PDB file of C-alpha atoms in Angstrom:
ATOM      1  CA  UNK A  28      16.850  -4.604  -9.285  1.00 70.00           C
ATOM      2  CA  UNK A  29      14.381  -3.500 -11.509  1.00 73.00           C
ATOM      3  CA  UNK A  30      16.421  -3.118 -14.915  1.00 89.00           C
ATOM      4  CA  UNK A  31      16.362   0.820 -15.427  1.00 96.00           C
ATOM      5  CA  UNK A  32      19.693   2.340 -15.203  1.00 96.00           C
ATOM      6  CA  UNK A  33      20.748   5.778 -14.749  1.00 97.00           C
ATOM      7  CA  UNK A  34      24.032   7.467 -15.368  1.00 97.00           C
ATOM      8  CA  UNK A  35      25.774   8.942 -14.342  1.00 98.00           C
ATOM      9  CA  UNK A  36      25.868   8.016 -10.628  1.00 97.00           C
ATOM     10  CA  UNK A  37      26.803  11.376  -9.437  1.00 97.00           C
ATOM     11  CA  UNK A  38      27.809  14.720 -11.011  1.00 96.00           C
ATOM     12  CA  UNK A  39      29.206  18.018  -9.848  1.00 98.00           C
ATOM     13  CA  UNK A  40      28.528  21.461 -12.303  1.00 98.00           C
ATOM     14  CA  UNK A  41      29.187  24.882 -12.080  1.00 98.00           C
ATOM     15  CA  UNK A  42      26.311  27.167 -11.831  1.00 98.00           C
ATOM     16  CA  UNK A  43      25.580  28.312 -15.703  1.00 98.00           C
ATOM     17  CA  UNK A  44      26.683  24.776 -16.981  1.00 98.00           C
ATOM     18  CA  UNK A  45      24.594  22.134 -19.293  1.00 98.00           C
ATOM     19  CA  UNK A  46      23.971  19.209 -18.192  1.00 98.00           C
ATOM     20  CA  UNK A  47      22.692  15.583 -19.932  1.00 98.00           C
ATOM     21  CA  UNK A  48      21.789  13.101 -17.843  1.00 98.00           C
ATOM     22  CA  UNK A  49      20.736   9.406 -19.408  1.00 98.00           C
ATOM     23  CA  UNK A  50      18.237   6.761 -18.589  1.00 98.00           C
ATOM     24  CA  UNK A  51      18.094   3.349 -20.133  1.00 97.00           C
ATOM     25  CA  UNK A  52      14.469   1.559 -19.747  1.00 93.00           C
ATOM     26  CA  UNK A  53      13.485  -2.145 -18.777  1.00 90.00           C
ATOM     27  CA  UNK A  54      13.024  -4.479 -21.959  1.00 88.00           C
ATOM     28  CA  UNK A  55       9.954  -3.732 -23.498  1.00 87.00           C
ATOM     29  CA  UNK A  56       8.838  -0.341 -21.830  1.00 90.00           C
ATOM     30  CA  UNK A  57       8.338   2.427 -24.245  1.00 91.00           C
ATOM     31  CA  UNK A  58       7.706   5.142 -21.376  1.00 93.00           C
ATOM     32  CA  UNK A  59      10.224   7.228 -19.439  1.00 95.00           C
ATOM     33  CA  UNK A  60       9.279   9.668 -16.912  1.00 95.00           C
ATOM     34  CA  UNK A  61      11.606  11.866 -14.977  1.00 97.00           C
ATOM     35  CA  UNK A  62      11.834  13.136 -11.460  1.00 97.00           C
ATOM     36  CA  UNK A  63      13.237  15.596  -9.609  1.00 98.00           C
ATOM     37  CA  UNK A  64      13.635  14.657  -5.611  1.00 96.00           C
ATOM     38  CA  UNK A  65      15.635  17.414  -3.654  1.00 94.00           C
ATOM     39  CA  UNK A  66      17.196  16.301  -0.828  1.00 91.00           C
ATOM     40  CA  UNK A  67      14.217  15.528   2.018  1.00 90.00           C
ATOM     41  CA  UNK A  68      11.749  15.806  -0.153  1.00 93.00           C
ATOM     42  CA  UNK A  69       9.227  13.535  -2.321  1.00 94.00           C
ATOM     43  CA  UNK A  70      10.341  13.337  -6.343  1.00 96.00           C
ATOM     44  CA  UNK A  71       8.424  15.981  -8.600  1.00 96.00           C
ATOM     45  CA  UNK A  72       7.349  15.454 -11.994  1.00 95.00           C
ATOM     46  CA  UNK A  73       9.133  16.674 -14.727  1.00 97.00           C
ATOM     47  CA  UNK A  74       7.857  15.280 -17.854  1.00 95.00           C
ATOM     48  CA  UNK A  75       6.917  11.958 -19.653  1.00 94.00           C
ATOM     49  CA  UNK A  76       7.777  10.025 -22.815  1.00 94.00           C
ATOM     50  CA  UNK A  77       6.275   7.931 -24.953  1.00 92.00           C
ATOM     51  CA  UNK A  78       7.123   6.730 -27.786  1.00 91.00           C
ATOM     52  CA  UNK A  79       9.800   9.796 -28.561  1.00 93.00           C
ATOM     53  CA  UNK A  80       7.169  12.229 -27.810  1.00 94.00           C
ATOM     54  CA  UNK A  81       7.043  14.554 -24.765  1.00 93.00           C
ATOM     55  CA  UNK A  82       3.505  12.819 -23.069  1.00 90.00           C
ATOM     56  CA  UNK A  83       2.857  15.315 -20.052  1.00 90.00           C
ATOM     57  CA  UNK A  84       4.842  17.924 -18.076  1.00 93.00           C
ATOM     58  CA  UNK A  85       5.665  19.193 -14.704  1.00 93.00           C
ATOM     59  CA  UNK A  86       5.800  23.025 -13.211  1.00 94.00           C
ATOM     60  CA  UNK A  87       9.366  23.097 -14.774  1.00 97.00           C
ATOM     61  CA  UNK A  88      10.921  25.453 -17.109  1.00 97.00           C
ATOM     62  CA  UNK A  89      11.490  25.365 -20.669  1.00 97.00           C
ATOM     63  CA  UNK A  90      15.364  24.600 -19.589  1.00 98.00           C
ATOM     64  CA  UNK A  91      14.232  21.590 -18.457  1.00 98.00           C
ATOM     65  CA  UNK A  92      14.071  19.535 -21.670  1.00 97.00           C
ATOM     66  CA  UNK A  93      14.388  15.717 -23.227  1.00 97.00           C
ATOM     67  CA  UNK A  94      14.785  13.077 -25.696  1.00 97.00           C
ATOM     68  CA  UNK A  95      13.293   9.560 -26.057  1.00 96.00           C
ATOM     69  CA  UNK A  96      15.281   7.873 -28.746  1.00 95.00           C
ATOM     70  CA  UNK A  97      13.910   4.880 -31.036  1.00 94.00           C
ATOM     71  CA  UNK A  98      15.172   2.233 -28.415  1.00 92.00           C
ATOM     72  CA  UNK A  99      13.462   4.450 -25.978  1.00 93.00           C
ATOM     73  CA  UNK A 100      16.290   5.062 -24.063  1.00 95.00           C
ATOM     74  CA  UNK A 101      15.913   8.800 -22.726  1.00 97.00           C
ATOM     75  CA  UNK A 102      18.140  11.628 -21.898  1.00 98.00           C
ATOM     76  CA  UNK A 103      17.354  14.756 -19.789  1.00 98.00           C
ATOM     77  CA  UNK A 104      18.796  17.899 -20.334  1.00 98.00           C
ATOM     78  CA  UNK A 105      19.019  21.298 -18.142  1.00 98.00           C
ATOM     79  CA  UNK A 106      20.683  24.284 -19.087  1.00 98.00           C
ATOM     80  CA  UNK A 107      21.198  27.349 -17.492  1.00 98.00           C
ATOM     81  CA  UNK A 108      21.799  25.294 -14.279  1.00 98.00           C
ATOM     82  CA  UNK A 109      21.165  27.123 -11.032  1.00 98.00           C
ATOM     83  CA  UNK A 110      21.982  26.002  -7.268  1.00 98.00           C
ATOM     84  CA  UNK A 111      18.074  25.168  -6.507  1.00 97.00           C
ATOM     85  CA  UNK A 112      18.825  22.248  -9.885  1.00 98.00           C
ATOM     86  CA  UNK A 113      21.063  20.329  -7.269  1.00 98.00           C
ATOM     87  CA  UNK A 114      18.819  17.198  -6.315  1.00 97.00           C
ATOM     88  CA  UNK A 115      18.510  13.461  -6.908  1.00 97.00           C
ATOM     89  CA  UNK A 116      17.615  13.113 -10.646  1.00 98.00           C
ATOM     90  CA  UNK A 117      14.979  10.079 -10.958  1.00 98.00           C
ATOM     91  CA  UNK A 118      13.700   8.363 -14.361  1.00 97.00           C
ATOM     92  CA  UNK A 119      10.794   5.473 -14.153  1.00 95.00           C
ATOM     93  CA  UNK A 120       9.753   3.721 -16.952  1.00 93.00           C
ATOM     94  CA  UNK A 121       6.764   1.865 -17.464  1.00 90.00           C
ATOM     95  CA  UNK A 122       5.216  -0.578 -20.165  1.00 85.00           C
ATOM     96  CA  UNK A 123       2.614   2.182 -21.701  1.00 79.00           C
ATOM     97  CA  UNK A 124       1.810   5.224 -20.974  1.00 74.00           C
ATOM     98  CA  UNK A 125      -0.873   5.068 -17.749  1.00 74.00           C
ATOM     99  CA  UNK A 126       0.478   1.954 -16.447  1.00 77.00           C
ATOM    100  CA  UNK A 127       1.400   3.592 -13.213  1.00 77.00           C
ATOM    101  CA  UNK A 128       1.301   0.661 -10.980  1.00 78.00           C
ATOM    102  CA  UNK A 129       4.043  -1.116 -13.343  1.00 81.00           C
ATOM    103  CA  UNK A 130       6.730   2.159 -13.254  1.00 88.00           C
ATOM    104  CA  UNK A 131       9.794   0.823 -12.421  1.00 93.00           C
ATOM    105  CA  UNK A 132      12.165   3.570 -11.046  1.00 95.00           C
ATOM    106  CA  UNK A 133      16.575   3.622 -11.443  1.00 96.00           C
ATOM    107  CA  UNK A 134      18.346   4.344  -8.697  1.00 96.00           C
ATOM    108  CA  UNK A 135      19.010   8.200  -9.733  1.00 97.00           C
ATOM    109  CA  UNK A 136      21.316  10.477 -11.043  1.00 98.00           C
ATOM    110  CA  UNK A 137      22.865  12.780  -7.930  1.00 97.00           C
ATOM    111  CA  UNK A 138      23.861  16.425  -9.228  1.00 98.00           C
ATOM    112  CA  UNK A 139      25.179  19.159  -7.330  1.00 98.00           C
ATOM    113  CA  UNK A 140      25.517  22.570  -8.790  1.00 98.00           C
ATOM    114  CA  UNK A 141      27.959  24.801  -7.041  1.00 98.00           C
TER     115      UNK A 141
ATOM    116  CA  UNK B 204      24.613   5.493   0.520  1.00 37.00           C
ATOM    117  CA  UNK B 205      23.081   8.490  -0.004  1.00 39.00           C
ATOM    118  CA  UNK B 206      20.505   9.564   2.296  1.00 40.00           C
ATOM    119  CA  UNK B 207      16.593  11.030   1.006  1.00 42.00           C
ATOM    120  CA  UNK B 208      15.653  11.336   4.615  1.00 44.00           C
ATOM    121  CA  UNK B 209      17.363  14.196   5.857  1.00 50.00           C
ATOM    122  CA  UNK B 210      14.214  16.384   8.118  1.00 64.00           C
ATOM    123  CA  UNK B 211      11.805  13.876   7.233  1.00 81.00           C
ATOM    124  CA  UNK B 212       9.052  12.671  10.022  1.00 92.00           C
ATOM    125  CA  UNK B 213      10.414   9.236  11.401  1.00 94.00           C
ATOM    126  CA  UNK B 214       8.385   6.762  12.817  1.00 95.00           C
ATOM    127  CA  UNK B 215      10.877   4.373  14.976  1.00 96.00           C
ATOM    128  CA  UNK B 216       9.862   0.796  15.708  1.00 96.00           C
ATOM    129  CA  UNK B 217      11.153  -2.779  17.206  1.00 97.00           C
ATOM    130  CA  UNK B 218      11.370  -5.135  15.164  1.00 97.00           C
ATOM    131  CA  UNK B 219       7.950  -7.326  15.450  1.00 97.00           C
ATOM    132  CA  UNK B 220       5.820  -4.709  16.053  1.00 96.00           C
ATOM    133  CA  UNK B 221       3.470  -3.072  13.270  1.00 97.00           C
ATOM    134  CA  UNK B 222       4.062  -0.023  12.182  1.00 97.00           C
ATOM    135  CA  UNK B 223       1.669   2.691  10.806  1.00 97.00           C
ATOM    136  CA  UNK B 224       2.167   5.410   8.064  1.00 97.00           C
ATOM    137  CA  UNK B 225       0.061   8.225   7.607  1.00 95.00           C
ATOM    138  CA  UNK B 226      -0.435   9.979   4.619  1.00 94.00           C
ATOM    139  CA  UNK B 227      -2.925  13.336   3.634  1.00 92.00           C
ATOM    140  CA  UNK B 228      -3.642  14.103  -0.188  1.00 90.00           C
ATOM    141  CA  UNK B 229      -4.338  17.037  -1.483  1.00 84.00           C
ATOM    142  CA  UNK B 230      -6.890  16.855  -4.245  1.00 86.00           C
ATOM    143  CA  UNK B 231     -10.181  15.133  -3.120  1.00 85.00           C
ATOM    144  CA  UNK B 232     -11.129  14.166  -6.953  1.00 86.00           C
ATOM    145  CA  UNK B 233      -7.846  11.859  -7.231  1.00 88.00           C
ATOM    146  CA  UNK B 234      -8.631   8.264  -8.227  1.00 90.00           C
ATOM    147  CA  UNK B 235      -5.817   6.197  -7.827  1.00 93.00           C
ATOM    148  CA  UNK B 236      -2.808   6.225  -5.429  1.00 95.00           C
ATOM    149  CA  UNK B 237       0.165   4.269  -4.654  1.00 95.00           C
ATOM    150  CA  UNK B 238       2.663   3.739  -1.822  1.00 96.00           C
ATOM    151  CA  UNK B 239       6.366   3.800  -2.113  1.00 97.00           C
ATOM    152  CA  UNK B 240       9.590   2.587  -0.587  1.00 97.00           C
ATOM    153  CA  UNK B 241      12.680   4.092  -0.542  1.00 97.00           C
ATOM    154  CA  UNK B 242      16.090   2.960   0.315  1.00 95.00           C
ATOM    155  CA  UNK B 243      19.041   4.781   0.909  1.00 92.00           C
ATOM    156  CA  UNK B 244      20.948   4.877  -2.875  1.00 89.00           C
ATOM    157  CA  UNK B 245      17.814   3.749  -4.650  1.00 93.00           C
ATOM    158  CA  UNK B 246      14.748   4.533  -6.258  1.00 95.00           C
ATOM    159  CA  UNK B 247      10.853   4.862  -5.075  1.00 96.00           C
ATOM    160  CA  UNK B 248      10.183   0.935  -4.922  1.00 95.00           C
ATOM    161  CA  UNK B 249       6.154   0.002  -5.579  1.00 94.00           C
ATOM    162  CA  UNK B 250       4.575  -1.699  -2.591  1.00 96.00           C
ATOM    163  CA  UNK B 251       0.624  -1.523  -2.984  1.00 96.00           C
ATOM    164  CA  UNK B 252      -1.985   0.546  -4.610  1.00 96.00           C
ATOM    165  CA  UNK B 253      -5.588   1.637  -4.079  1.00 96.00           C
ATOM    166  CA  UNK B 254      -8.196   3.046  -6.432  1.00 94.00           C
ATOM    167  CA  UNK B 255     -10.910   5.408  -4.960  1.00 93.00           C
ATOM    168  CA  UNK B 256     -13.506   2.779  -4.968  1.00 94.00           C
ATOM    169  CA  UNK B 257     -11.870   1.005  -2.145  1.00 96.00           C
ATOM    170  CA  UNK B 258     -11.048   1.666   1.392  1.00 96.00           C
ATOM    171  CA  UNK B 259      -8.723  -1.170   1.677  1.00 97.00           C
ATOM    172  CA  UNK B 260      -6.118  -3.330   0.126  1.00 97.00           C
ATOM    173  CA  UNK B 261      -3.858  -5.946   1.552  1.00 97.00           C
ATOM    174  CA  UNK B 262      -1.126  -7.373   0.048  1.00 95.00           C
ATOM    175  CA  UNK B 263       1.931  -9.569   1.813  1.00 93.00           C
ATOM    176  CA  UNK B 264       2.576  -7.611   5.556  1.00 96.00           C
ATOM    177  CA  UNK B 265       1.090  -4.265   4.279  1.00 98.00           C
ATOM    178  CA  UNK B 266      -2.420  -3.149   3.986  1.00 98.00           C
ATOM    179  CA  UNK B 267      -3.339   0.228   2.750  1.00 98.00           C
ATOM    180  CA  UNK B 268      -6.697   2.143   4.100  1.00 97.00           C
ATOM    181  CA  UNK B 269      -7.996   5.020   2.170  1.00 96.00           C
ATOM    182  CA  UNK B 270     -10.603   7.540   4.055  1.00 95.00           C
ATOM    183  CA  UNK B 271     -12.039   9.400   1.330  1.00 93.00           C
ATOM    184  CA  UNK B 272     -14.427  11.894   3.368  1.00 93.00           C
ATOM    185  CA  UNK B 273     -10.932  13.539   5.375  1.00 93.00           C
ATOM    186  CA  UNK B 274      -8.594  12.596   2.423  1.00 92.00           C
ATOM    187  CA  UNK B 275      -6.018  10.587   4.063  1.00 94.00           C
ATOM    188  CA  UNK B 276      -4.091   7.183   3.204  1.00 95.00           C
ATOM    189  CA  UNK B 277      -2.368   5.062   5.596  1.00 96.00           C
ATOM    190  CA  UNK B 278       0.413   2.125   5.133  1.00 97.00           C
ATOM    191  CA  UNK B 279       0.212  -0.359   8.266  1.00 98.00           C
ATOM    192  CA  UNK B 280       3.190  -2.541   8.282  1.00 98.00           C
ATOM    193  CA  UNK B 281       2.716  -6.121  10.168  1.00 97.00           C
ATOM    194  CA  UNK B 282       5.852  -7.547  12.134  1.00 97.00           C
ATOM    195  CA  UNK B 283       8.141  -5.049  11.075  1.00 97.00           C
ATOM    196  CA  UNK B 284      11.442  -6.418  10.449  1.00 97.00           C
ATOM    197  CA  UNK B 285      14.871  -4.597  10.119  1.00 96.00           C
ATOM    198  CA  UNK B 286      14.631  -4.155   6.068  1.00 96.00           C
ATOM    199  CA  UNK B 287      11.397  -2.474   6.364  1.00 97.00           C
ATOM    200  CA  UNK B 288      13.430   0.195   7.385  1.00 97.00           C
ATOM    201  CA  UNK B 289      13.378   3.349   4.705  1.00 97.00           C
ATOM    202  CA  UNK B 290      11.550   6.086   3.371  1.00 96.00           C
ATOM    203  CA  UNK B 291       7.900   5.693   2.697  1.00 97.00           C
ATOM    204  CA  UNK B 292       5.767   8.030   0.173  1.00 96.00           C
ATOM    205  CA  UNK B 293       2.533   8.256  -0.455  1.00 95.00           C
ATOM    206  CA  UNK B 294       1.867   9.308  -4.468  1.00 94.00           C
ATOM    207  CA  UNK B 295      -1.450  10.673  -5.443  1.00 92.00           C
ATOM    208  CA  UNK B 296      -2.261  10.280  -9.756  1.00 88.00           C
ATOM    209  CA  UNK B 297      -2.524  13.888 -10.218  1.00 82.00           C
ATOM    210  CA  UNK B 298      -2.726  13.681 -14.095  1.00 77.00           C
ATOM    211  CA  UNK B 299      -2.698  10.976 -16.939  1.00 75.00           C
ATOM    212  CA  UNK B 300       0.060   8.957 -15.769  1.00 78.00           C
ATOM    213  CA  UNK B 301       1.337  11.744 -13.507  1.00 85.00           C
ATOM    214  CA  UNK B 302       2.044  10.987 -10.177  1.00 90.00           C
ATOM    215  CA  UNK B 303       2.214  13.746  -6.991  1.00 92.00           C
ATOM    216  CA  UNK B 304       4.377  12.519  -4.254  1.00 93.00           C
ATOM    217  CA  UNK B 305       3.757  13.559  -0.311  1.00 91.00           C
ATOM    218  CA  UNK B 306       6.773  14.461   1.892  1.00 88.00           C
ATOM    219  CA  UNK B 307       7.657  10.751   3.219  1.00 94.00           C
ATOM    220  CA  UNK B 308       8.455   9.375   6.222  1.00 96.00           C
ATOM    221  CA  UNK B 309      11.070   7.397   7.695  1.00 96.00           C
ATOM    222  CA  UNK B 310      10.722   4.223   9.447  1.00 97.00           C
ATOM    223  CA  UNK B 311      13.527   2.919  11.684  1.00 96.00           C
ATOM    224  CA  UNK B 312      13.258  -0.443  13.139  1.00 97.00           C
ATOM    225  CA  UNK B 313      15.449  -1.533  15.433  1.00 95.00           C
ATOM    226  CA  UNK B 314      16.630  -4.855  16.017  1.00 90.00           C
TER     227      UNK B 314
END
């Protein structure tokens, strides 16, 4: 296992609804990216941490939004949710910003929006 | 578990043989790219990487080839054994630290 975890496992939410989803990073990483993977597909970038500032963002909208906190744990947050939101909700996080080939991924968030 | 590779290309093998994994990318001034395993209920999984400056890297079983001039990757696979089996991506760095994923495929070995 590679020591991010994700919850909650799996989540159901009414079209309109907020959701917060949570990441907790491996020992020592101060970067958390999310993903987006929809069901067949690869994962998209949504944005980056570092260091409790957003580091680099996807082709998502502004209800797409986060929070590294001081332990760099991170949360992700979508409001407004619409049906196309339902997907596999990925975070990765990685020793420094850049260190790509040291991102360690959790095993995902699943949301459905109904 | 939950399944990622629902109308994904699959690539079925026995186990023993090698197995083969195309990839294309999209944007010929990438530098860096990585392949990824996925299982079912789990997250992309690093296997091996590849800067632009190389057309090959091996690592344990796996060897990645990148053609430059028609900007495609490929992941060969020696003796492919049953828990090779899962969805493979190809990621392109598309950004600092931002990474484009292709579509995947899905290897199934069989016993």
């Amino acid at each position: 296992e590679t020591g991010v975890t994700q919850s909650p496992t799996h989540l159901i939410k009414t079209r309109g609804q907020q959701v917060t989803l949570r990441c907790s990073s491996q020992s020592g990483h101060n970067t958390v990216s999310w993903y987006q993977q929809a069901l067949g597909q690869g994962p998209q970038f949504i944005f980056q941490y570092y260091r409790e500032e957003e580091n680099g963002r996807g082709n998502f909208p502004p209800r797409f939004s986060g929070l590294q906190f001081p332990n760099y744990s991170s949360e992700l947050n979508v409001n407004a949710l619409e049906l196309d939101d339902s997907a596999l909700y990925l975070c990765a996080s990685s020793l420094t910003s850049g260190s790509l080939n040291e991102q360690y991924f959790g095993p995902g968030t699943r949301l459905t929006v109904t | 578990g939950e399944s990622v590779g629902l109308h994904l290309p699959t690539l079925s093998v026995q186990e023993g043989d090698n197995s083969i994994i195309n990839c294309a990318y999209s944007n010929s001034a990438s530098d860096y790219f990585i392949w990824y395993k996925q299982e079912s209920g789990k997250g992309p999984q690093f296997i091996i990487d590849i800067r632009s400056n190389m057309d090959k890297r091996q690592g344990q079983r796996v060897t990645v080839l990148l053609n430059k001039t028609v900007k495609h990757l490929s992941l060969q696979i020696a003796a492919t054994q049953p828990g090779d089996s899962a969805v493979y991506f190809c990621a392109e760095e598309s950004g600092y630290s931002t990474l484009t994923f292709g579509k995947g495929t899905m290897l199934l070995v069989s016993p």
